[in-house]
């Protein structure tokens, strides 16, 4: 097993101070490597813990299985030493008291001094690697293998990715305009600006040098790569084989996918295809074992929804509702006629036009909101909150967030369905379900088939979008729309996004980044918000902005 840790951490020196036997010292060294690898941040993975301020949740019970009870506390003491701490904890943890009480894990992160962003690889001994795998958490053991997307991974070797040279002018303008917003010489704000530009340069340099990485996740089956990591603001400058690339983007992708996942067909069909058993087999078997899916029910209708309701005799040509004491895919919960009607309306939403505007229009109608009081920003607020609508399981938030309340008013049955699935499988696995479904549709079927038809067409994916060159983009757009309708039974919307290269940043983009920086005025505030801040980024960004000139291309390799 090969892992990576910060190159600035001298583990051997920590071990030497213990004066342990060679065998004991060697064992401790690899255990420390393993622990550090769990909390090591890089420019490529920093977003995984963005919401946690860079802290990684590690449960002591799981760590002790690998490190051993005695060594767990010894290693913690070594790394947390007060004179020169290598790691720090957020003191947020709770041990369960009794069987009915649940606990939560403590957060760990590398201290700023050692959080340089420079990595070194270490190889764990085979025996220890097997021990790690054997004692992995139950959640990790349940993960299935990632699907085979070799035809997409090969794209990084078959094509040459590069950037329009004006991307460096853009970076310089962006950094300089952020610096101009500073009042006085705030070293903390300046470090964050240099870090931002340095990180963006890292992404560009990684792709330009051909050191592109790509991997398919075992958890959500998404394809992650240097391209998916590339900030949205830099994507217009990306070229493939010397040509600008264009994107076919699925509109409202996650809400759109939910419109077919909510149908009974998705749960009752068992043949290879667009269904839960194919896309998330371990979850399917779990729901069958618990009795949440009634395998005696079959459904071949592309649009069918079979719900169990307390009302009788409700039948249409497309949907049937029956009383039954058997388990249903709706988690054995009854739905009122109004709730069922709202689920039907949701599956018929005009995703091909604008889902968010549609939701708001229905809300304004239901609440008799005068047109002159409608806020033009409401659509963007609803769109930006949609992930909370889908995945926030905090009932206090759901009952008090205005955008979630809008969704609840328009689609009460869908809201109930989401709450039930949160209770049944948890919000994380629900997110995996939607993400796996998205990957199955876009990568496993659509991109695979398009690649067979047009083997010379470049294809790069960023979750709900597919990038290709101008020669193929219209064929791709039409094919995406056609296959999505055939597979899900719901008409989708797609947008072709053409790259508009402009070396002058938009004011709103500058303001968005400045908003994250302007409040950092003290060392204490800086230390609390240094997620993804690496000394290597700061130096790279500082050197670039200080040395940039009209002849930047002559020395671009320096950056």
Coordinates of C-alpha atoms in Angstrom, one line a residue:
X1 CA 0.0 0.0 0.0
X2 CA 1.4 3.4 -1.1
X3 CA 0.4 6.5 0.9
X4 CA 1.5 10.1 0.9
X5 CA 2.3 12.5 3.8
X6 CA 3.7 16.0 4.1
X7 CA 7.4 15.9 3.3
X8 CA 8.2 18.4 6.1
X9 CA 7.2 15.9 8.9
X10 CA 10.3 14.0 10.1
X11 CA 8.8 10.9 11.5
X12 CA 12.2 9.2 12.1
X13 CA 13.3 12.0 14.5
X14 CA 10.1 11.4 16.5
X15 CA 10.9 7.7 16.8
X16 CA 14.5 8.3 17.7
X17 CA 13.5 10.3 20.7
X18 CA 11.8 7.2 22.1
X19 CA 14.9 5.1 22.2
X20 CA 12.9 2.0 21.2
X21 CA 14.2 -1.3 19.8
X22 CA 14.7 -1.4 16.0
X23 CA 11.6 -3.6 15.5
X24 CA 9.4 -1.5 17.8
X25 CA 10.7 1.7 16.1
X26 CA 9.9 0.4 12.7
X27 CA 6.4 -0.6 13.6
X28 CA 5.7 2.8 15.2
X29 CA 7.1 4.6 12.1
X30 CA 4.6 2.9 9.7
X31 CA 1.7 3.4 12.1
X32 CA 2.5 7.1 12.2
X33 CA 2.7 7.2 8.4
X34 CA -0.7 5.6 8.2
X35 CA -2.3 8.0 10.7
X36 CA -0.8 11.1 9.0
X37 CA -1.9 9.8 5.6
X38 CA -5.5 10.0 6.8
X39 CA -5.3 13.7 7.5
X40 CA -2.9 14.8 4.8
X41 CA -4.4 17.6 2.6
X42 CA -3.2 18.4 -0.9
X43 CA -4.4 20.8 -3.6
X44 CA -6.1 17.7 -5.1
X45 CA -8.2 16.7 -2.1
X46 CA -8.7 19.8 0.0
X47 CA -12.3 20.2 -0.9
X48 CA -13.2 16.9 0.8
X49 CA -13.0 18.6 4.2
X50 CA -13.8 22.2 3.2
X51 CA -16.9 22.4 5.4
X52 CA -14.9 21.0 8.4
X53 CA -12.2 23.7 8.2
X54 CA -9.7 21.1 7.2
X55 CA -10.4 18.8 10.1
X56 CA -10.8 15.1 9.3
X57 CA -13.2 13.1 11.4
X58 CA -11.3 10.0 12.8
X59 CA -13.0 7.7 15.2
X60 CA -10.7 6.4 18.0
X61 CA -12.4 3.1 18.0
X62 CA -11.5 2.5 14.4
X63 CA -8.0 3.8 14.8
X64 CA -7.3 1.6 17.7
X65 CA -8.2 -1.5 15.6
X66 CA -5.3 -0.6 13.3
X67 CA -2.8 1.1 15.7
X68 CA -3.5 -0.8 18.8
X69 CA -4.9 0.8 22.0
X70 CA -1.5 1.5 23.6
X71 CA 0.2 2.8 20.4
X72 CA -2.8 5.0 19.6
X73 CA -2.3 7.0 22.7
X74 CA 1.5 7.1 22.3
X75 CA 1.3 8.3 18.7
X76 CA -1.3 11.0 19.6
X77 CA 1.0 12.2 22.4
X78 CA 4.0 12.4 20.0
X79 CA 2.1 14.3 17.3
X80 CA 0.2 16.6 19.7
X81 CA 3.2 17.6 21.8
X82 CA 2.8 21.2 23.1
X83 CA 6.3 22.4 22.2
X84 CA 6.1 21.5 18.5
X85 CA 2.7 20.1 17.6
X86 CA 2.4 18.3 14.3
X87 CA -1.3 17.8 14.5
X88 CA -4.2 19.5 16.2
X89 CA -7.7 18.4 17.2
X90 CA -11.0 20.4 17.3
X91 CA -12.1 18.9 20.6
X92 CA -15.4 18.0 19.0
X93 CA -16.1 14.4 20.0
X94 CA -18.5 12.4 22.1
X95 CA -18.4 8.8 23.4
X96 CA -21.7 7.0 23.4
X97 CA -23.2 6.2 26.8
X98 CA -25.2 3.0 26.6
X99 CA -26.6 1.3 23.6
X100 CA -29.2 4.0 22.8
X101 CA -26.7 6.8 22.7
X102 CA -24.7 7.6 19.6
X103 CA -21.3 9.2 19.6
X104 CA -19.3 11.3 17.1
X105 CA -15.7 11.4 16.2
X106 CA -13.0 13.9 16.8
X107 CA -11.5 16.0 14.0
X108 CA -7.7 16.0 13.3
X109 CA -5.6 18.2 11.0
X110 CA -2.0 19.0 10.3
X111 CA -0.8 22.3 11.9
X112 CA 0.1 25.2 9.6
X113 CA 3.8 24.8 10.2
X114 CA 3.8 21.3 8.6
X115 CA 0.9 21.8 6.2
X116 CA 3.2 22.7 3.3
X117 CA 1.4 21.0 0.4
X118 CA 4.6 19.2 -0.5
X119 CA 4.2 15.5 -0.5
X120 CA 6.4 12.4 -0.2
X121 CA 5.2 8.8 -0.9
X122 CA 5.7 6.0 1.6
X123 CA 5.1 2.3 1.1
X124 CA 3.6 0.4 4.0
X125 CA 4.8 -3.2 4.5
X126 CA 2.6 -5.9 3.0
X127 CA 1.7 -7.4 6.4
X128 CA 0.6 -4.0 7.9
X129 CA -1.3 -3.2 4.7
X130 CA -3.3 -6.4 5.0
X131 CA -4.0 -5.5 8.6
X132 CA -5.3 -2.1 7.6
X133 CA -7.6 -3.6 4.9
X134 CA -8.8 -6.3 7.3
X135 CA -9.7 -3.8 10.0
X136 CA -11.2 -1.2 7.8
X137 CA -14.5 0.4 8.8
X138 CA -17.7 -1.5 8.1
X139 CA -18.7 1.2 5.6
X140 CA -15.5 0.8 3.6
X141 CA -15.9 -3.0 3.5
X142 CA -19.4 -2.6 2.1
X143 CA -18.1 -0.6 -0.9
X144 CA -18.3 -2.3 -4.2
X145 CA -15.6 -2.0 -6.9
X146 CA -15.8 1.1 -9.1
X147 CA -17.2 0.5 -12.6
X148 CA -14.9 0.1 -15.5
X149 CA -14.6 3.5 -17.2
X150 CA -11.3 2.7 -18.9
X151 CA -12.5 4.3 -22.2
X152 CA -12.8 7.6 -20.4
X153 CA -9.6 7.3 -18.4
X154 CA -7.7 6.6 -21.6
X155 CA -8.7 10.0 -22.9
X156 CA -6.0 11.6 -20.7
X157 CA -3.4 9.5 -22.6
X158 CA -4.9 9.8 -26.1
X159 CA -5.3 13.6 -26.1
X160 CA -3.2 16.6 -25.2
X161 CA -4.6 19.0 -22.7
X162 CA -3.3 22.6 -22.5
X163 CA -4.3 26.1 -21.8
X164 CA -4.7 29.3 -23.8
X165 CA -1.7 31.4 -22.8
X166 CA -4.1 34.3 -21.7
X167 CA -4.9 32.2 -18.7
X168 CA -1.8 33.7 -17.0
X169 CA -2.9 37.2 -17.8
X170 CA -6.2 36.3 -16.1
X171 CA -4.5 35.0 -13.0
X172 CA -2.3 38.1 -12.8
X173 CA -5.3 40.4 -13.1
X174 CA -7.3 38.4 -10.6
X175 CA -4.6 38.4 -8.0
X176 CA -3.8 42.1 -8.5
X177 CA -7.4 43.1 -8.2
X178 CA -7.8 41.1 -4.9
X179 CA -4.7 42.8 -3.5
X180 CA -6.1 46.2 -4.4
X181 CA -9.1 45.5 -2.2
X182 CA -6.8 45.2 0.9
X183 CA -6.8 48.1 3.3
X184 CA -3.2 48.4 4.5
X185 CA -0.7 45.5 4.6
X186 CA -2.7 42.7 6.1
X187 CA -0.2 39.8 5.9
X188 CA -3.0 37.2 6.5
X189 CA -5.1 38.4 3.6
X190 CA -2.1 38.7 1.4
X191 CA -1.1 35.1 2.2
X192 CA -4.6 33.9 1.3
X193 CA -4.5 35.7 -2.0
X194 CA -1.1 34.3 -2.8
X195 CA -2.3 30.9 -1.8
X196 CA -5.3 31.1 -4.1
X197 CA -3.2 32.1 -7.2
X198 CA -0.6 29.6 -6.3
X199 CA -3.2 26.8 -6.1
X200 CA -4.6 27.7 -9.4
X201 CA -1.1 27.8 -10.9
X202 CA -0.6 24.3 -9.5
X203 CA -3.7 23.0 -11.3
X204 CA -2.6 24.6 -14.6
X205 CA 0.9 23.3 -14.3
X206 CA -0.3 19.8 -13.4
X207 CA -2.3 19.6 -16.6
X208 CA 0.2 21.4 -18.9
X209 CA 3.0 19.1 -17.8
X210 CA 1.0 16.0 -18.5
X211 CA 1.0 14.9 -14.9
X212 CA -2.8 14.4 -14.9
X213 CA -4.4 12.0 -12.4
X214 CA -7.7 10.3 -12.8
X215 CA -9.7 7.9 -10.6
X216 CA -13.2 6.4 -10.4
X217 CA -14.6 6.5 -6.9
X218 CA -15.7 3.3 -5.2
X219 CA -18.3 5.2 -3.2
X220 CA -20.2 7.4 -5.7
X221 CA -18.8 6.0 -9.0
X222 CA -17.9 9.5 -10.1
X223 CA -14.8 10.0 -12.3
X224 CA -12.5 12.5 -10.5
X225 CA -9.4 13.9 -12.2
X226 CA -7.2 17.0 -12.7
X227 CA -9.9 18.3 -15.0
X228 CA -12.7 17.9 -12.4
X229 CA -10.5 19.7 -9.9
X230 CA -9.9 22.6 -12.2
X231 CA -11.8 25.7 -10.9
X232 CA -14.8 26.7 -13.0
X233 CA -13.3 30.1 -13.7
X234 CA -10.3 28.4 -15.4
X235 CA -12.2 25.9 -17.6
X236 CA -12.8 28.3 -20.5
X237 CA -9.0 28.5 -21.1
X238 CA -8.7 24.7 -21.4
X239 CA -7.8 23.3 -24.8
X240 CA -7.8 19.7 -26.1
X241 CA -5.4 18.9 -28.9
X242 CA -4.9 22.7 -29.4
X243 CA -8.6 23.4 -29.8
X244 CA -11.0 25.0 -27.3
X245 CA -13.5 22.6 -25.7
X246 CA -17.2 23.0 -25.2
X247 CA -19.5 21.5 -22.6
X248 CA -22.8 19.7 -22.8
X249 CA -24.4 20.3 -19.4
X250 CA -27.4 18.6 -17.9
X251 CA -29.8 21.2 -16.4
X252 CA -30.7 20.7 -12.8
X253 CA -29.0 17.3 -12.8
X254 CA -29.7 16.1 -9.3
X255 CA -33.4 17.2 -9.1
X256 CA -33.8 15.6 -12.6
X257 CA -32.4 12.3 -11.6
X258 CA -34.6 12.2 -8.5
X259 CA -37.6 12.5 -10.7
X260 CA -36.9 8.9 -12.0
X261 CA -35.3 7.5 -8.8
X262 CA -38.6 8.3 -7.0
X263 CA -40.5 5.9 -9.3
X264 CA -41.3 2.3 -8.3
X265 CA -39.9 1.1 -11.6
X266 CA -36.4 2.0 -10.3
X267 CA -36.8 -0.4 -7.4
X268 CA -38.8 -3.2 -8.8
X269 CA -36.9 -3.9 -12.1
X270 CA -34.2 -6.4 -11.5
X271 CA -32.7 -7.0 -15.0
X272 CA -29.4 -5.3 -15.9
X273 CA -30.3 -1.7 -16.7
X274 CA -31.5 1.6 -15.2
X275 CA -32.5 0.4 -11.7
X276 CA -31.3 0.2 -8.1
X277 CA -30.1 -3.4 -8.3
X278 CA -27.8 -2.6 -11.2
X279 CA -26.6 0.8 -9.9
X280 CA -26.3 0.2 -6.2
X281 CA -26.6 -3.6 -5.6
X282 CA -25.5 -3.6 -2.0
X283 CA -28.2 -1.0 -1.1
X284 CA -30.8 -3.0 -3.1
X285 CA -30.0 -6.2 -1.2
X286 CA -30.1 -4.3 2.1
X287 CA -33.6 -2.9 1.4
X288 CA -34.9 -6.3 0.2
X289 CA -33.6 -8.0 3.4
X290 CA -35.3 -5.3 5.5
X291 CA -38.5 -5.7 3.7
X292 CA -38.5 -2.2 2.3
X293 CA -38.7 -3.5 -1.3
X294 CA -41.4 -6.0 -2.1
X295 CA -39.9 -8.3 -4.7
X296 CA -43.3 -9.9 -5.5
X297 CA -44.2 -6.7 -7.3
X298 CA -43.0 -6.3 -10.9
X299 CA -43.4 -3.1 -12.9
X300 CA -42.5 -2.8 -16.6
X301 CA -44.0 0.6 -17.2
X302 CA -41.5 3.2 -18.0
X303 CA -43.5 5.8 -16.1
X304 CA -45.1 3.7 -13.4
X305 CA -45.3 4.7 -9.8
X306 CA -46.8 2.3 -7.3
X307 CA -47.4 3.9 -3.9
X308 CA -49.3 2.6 -0.9
X309 CA -52.0 5.0 0.3
X310 CA -54.7 5.1 2.8
X311 CA -57.1 6.1 0.0
X312 CA -58.7 3.5 -2.3
X313 CA -59.7 3.3 -5.9
X314 CA -57.2 5.9 -7.2
X315 CA -56.1 4.8 -10.6
X316 CA -55.0 6.5 -13.9
X317 CA -53.6 5.2 -17.1
X318 CA -50.1 6.0 -15.9
X319 CA -50.1 5.6 -12.2
X320 CA -51.8 3.1 -9.9
X321 CA -52.2 3.3 -6.1
X322 CA -53.2 0.3 -4.1
X323 CA -53.9 -0.6 -0.5
X324 CA -51.6 -3.4 0.6
X325 CA -50.2 -4.6 3.9
X326 CA -47.0 -5.8 2.2
X327 CA -43.9 -3.7 2.2
X328 CA -43.4 -1.1 -0.5
X329 CA -40.5 0.7 -1.9
X330 CA -42.0 3.8 -0.2
X331 CA -40.6 2.4 3.1
X332 CA -43.9 1.2 4.3
X333 CA -45.3 4.7 4.8
X334 CA -48.7 5.9 3.8
X335 CA -49.0 8.9 1.5
X336 CA -52.1 11.2 1.3
X337 CA -53.7 11.9 -2.1
X338 CA -52.2 15.4 -2.0
X339 CA -48.8 14.1 -1.4
X340 CA -49.1 11.5 -4.2
X341 CA -50.3 14.2 -6.6
X342 CA -47.3 16.3 -5.8
X343 CA -44.9 13.4 -6.5
X344 CA -46.6 12.9 -9.9
X345 CA -46.3 16.7 -10.6
X346 CA -42.6 16.5 -9.6
X347 CA -41.9 13.7 -12.1
X348 CA -43.6 15.8 -14.8
X349 CA -41.6 19.0 -14.0
X350 CA -40.3 20.8 -17.1
X351 CA -36.6 20.1 -16.6
X352 CA -36.1 20.8 -20.3
X353 CA -37.0 24.5 -19.6
X354 CA -36.0 25.7 -16.2
X355 CA -36.8 23.6 -13.1
X356 CA -36.1 26.3 -10.5
X357 CA -38.3 29.0 -12.2
X358 CA -41.0 26.4 -12.5
X359 CA -40.9 25.7 -8.7
X360 CA -41.0 29.4 -7.9
X361 CA -43.9 30.0 -10.3
X362 CA -45.9 27.3 -8.6
X363 CA -45.0 28.6 -5.2
X364 CA -46.1 32.2 -6.1
X365 CA -49.4 30.8 -7.4
X366 CA -50.0 28.7 -4.3
X367 CA -49.2 31.6 -1.9
X368 CA -50.9 34.3 -4.0
X369 CA -47.6 36.2 -4.1
X370 CA -48.1 39.5 -6.1
X371 CA -45.8 39.7 -9.2
X372 CA -44.4 43.0 -8.1
X373 CA -43.0 41.5 -4.9
X374 CA -41.1 38.7 -6.6
X375 CA -37.4 38.9 -6.0
X376 CA -35.2 38.3 -9.1
X377 CA -32.6 36.6 -6.9
X378 CA -35.0 34.0 -5.7
X379 CA -34.1 31.6 -8.5
X380 CA -30.4 31.7 -7.7
X381 CA -31.1 31.3 -4.0
X382 CA -33.3 28.2 -4.7
X383 CA -30.7 26.8 -7.0
X384 CA -27.8 27.3 -4.5
X385 CA -29.9 25.7 -1.8
X386 CA -31.0 22.6 -3.7
X387 CA -28.3 20.4 -2.2
X388 CA -29.8 21.3 1.3
X389 CA -33.3 20.4 0.0
X390 CA -32.0 17.0 -1.0
X391 CA -29.5 16.2 1.7
X392 CA -30.0 18.2 4.9
X393 CA -31.4 15.9 7.5
X394 CA -31.6 18.5 10.3
X395 CA -35.4 19.0 10.8
X396 CA -34.8 22.4 12.4
X397 CA -33.1 23.6 9.3
X398 CA -35.7 22.0 7.0
X399 CA -38.5 23.7 8.9
X400 CA -36.9 27.1 8.9
X401 CA -34.9 27.5 5.7
X402 CA -37.0 29.6 3.3
X403 CA -35.9 27.9 0.1
X404 CA -36.6 24.4 1.6
X405 CA -40.0 25.7 2.7
X406 CA -40.7 26.8 -0.9
X407 CA -39.9 23.3 -2.1
X408 CA -42.0 21.7 0.7
X409 CA -45.0 23.9 -0.3
X410 CA -44.9 22.9 -3.9
X411 CA -44.0 19.2 -3.5
X412 CA -45.0 18.0 0.0
X413 CA -45.0 14.3 -1.1
X414 CA -41.4 14.6 -2.4
X415 CA -40.4 16.3 0.8
X416 CA -41.9 13.4 2.8
X417 CA -40.1 10.9 0.5
X418 CA -36.8 12.6 1.1
X419 CA -37.3 12.6 4.9
X420 CA -38.1 8.9 4.8
X421 CA -35.1 8.0 2.8
X422 CA -32.9 10.0 5.1
X423 CA -34.2 7.9 8.0
X424 CA -33.8 4.6 6.1
X425 CA -30.4 4.9 4.5
X426 CA -28.9 8.2 5.7
X427 CA -28.2 11.4 3.7
X428 CA -24.8 10.3 2.7
X429 CA -25.8 7.1 1.0
X430 CA -28.8 8.9 -0.5
X431 CA -26.2 11.3 -2.1
X432 CA -24.2 8.3 -3.2
X433 CA -27.4 6.9 -4.8
X434 CA -28.1 10.0 -6.9
X435 CA -24.4 10.4 -7.8
X436 CA -24.1 6.7 -8.8
X437 CA -27.2 7.1 -10.9
X438 CA -25.9 10.2 -12.6
X439 CA -22.6 8.4 -13.3
X440 CA -24.4 5.3 -14.7
X441 CA -26.5 7.5 -17.0
X442 CA -23.8 9.8 -18.2
X443 CA -20.6 7.8 -18.0
X444 CA -21.7 4.1 -18.1
X445 CA -24.3 4.5 -20.9
X446 CA -24.2 7.8 -22.8
X447 CA -20.5 8.4 -23.0
X448 CA -19.7 4.8 -23.6
X449 CA -22.2 4.6 -26.5
X450 CA -21.1 7.9 -27.9
X451 CA -17.4 6.8 -27.7
X452 CA -18.3 3.7 -29.8
X453 CA -20.0 5.8 -32.4
X454 CA -17.4 8.5 -32.5
X455 CA -14.1 6.9 -31.3
X456 CA -12.1 10.0 -32.3
X457 CA -14.2 12.4 -30.3
X458 CA -12.4 13.7 -27.1
X459 CA -14.5 13.1 -24.0
X460 CA -13.9 14.6 -20.6
X461 CA -16.5 14.6 -17.8
X462 CA -17.2 16.8 -14.8
X463 CA -20.0 15.0 -13.1
X464 CA -23.1 16.4 -14.8
X465 CA -21.2 17.8 -17.8
X466 CA -19.4 16.3 -20.8
X467 CA -16.6 18.2 -22.6
X468 CA -15.7 17.7 -26.2
X469 CA -14.5 19.8 -29.2
X470 CA -16.7 21.9 -31.5
X471 CA -16.8 19.2 -34.2
X472 CA -18.7 16.8 -32.0
X473 CA -20.6 18.9 -29.5
X474 CA -23.9 19.1 -31.3
X475 CA -24.0 15.4 -32.0
X476 CA -23.2 14.8 -28.3
X477 CA -26.0 17.2 -27.1
X478 CA -28.6 15.5 -29.2
X479 CA -27.5 12.1 -28.1
X480 CA -27.5 13.0 -24.4
X481 CA -31.1 14.3 -24.7
X482 CA -32.3 11.2 -26.6
X483 CA -30.8 8.6 -24.3
X484 CA -31.8 10.3 -21.1
X485 CA -35.4 10.3 -22.2
X486 CA -35.2 6.6 -23.2
X487 CA -33.5 5.5 -20.0
X488 CA -35.4 7.6 -17.4
X489 CA -38.7 8.3 -19.1
X490 CA -38.3 12.0 -18.2
X491 CA -37.4 14.7 -20.7
X492 CA -34.1 16.4 -19.7
X493 CA -32.7 19.8 -20.5
X494 CA -29.2 20.3 -21.8
X495 CA -27.1 23.4 -22.4
X496 CA -24.1 23.8 -24.8
X497 CA -21.6 26.0 -23.1
X498 CA -19.1 27.6 -25.4
X499 CA -15.9 28.8 -23.9
X500 CA -15.6 32.6 -23.8
X501 CA -12.0 33.5 -23.1
X502 CA -11.6 36.8 -21.4
X503 CA -8.4 37.7 -19.5
X504 CA -10.3 40.3 -17.5
X505 CA -12.1 38.7 -14.5
X506 CA -15.7 39.5 -13.8
X507 CA -16.3 41.8 -10.9
X508 CA -18.7 39.3 -9.3
X509 CA -16.0 36.6 -9.4
X510 CA -13.5 38.9 -7.7
X511 CA -16.1 39.8 -5.1
X512 CA -16.9 36.2 -4.4
X513 CA -13.3 35.3 -3.6
X514 CA -12.7 38.5 -1.7
X515 CA -15.7 37.7 0.5
X516 CA -13.9 34.6 1.7
X517 CA -10.7 36.6 2.5
X518 CA -11.8 40.1 3.7
X519 CA -12.8 38.9 7.2
X520 CA -9.4 37.3 8.0
X521 CA -7.6 40.1 10.0
X522 CA -5.8 38.3 12.9
X523 CA -3.6 35.3 13.3
X524 CA -6.3 33.5 15.3
X525 CA -8.8 34.0 12.5
X526 CA -6.2 32.9 9.9
X527 CA -5.5 29.7 11.8
X528 CA -9.1 28.8 11.9
X529 CA -9.6 29.3 8.1
X530 CA -6.4 27.9 6.6
X531 CA -8.0 24.9 5.0
X532 CA -6.0 24.3 1.8
X533 CA -3.5 27.0 2.6
X534 CA 0.0 25.6 1.9
X535 CA 3.3 27.4 2.1
X536 CA 4.2 26.0 -1.4
X537 CA 1.1 27.7 -2.8
X538 CA 1.9 31.0 -1.1
X539 CA 5.4 31.0 -2.5
X540 CA 4.3 30.0 -6.0
X541 CA 1.6 32.7 -6.1
X542 CA 3.8 35.4 -4.6
X543 CA 6.6 34.7 -7.1
X544 CA 4.2 34.7 -10.0
X545 CA 2.5 38.0 -9.1
X546 CA 5.8 39.8 -8.2
X547 CA 7.6 38.7 -11.4
X548 CA 4.7 38.8 -13.9
X549 CA 5.4 40.9 -17.0
X550 CA 4.3 41.1 -20.6
X551 CA 7.0 38.6 -21.4
X552 CA 5.6 36.0 -19.0
X553 CA 5.6 33.3 -21.6
X554 CA 9.4 33.3 -21.8
X555 CA 9.7 32.1 -18.2
X556 CA 6.5 30.3 -17.7
X557 CA 8.2 27.0 -16.8
X558 CA 9.4 28.8 -13.7
X559 CA 5.9 28.7 -12.2

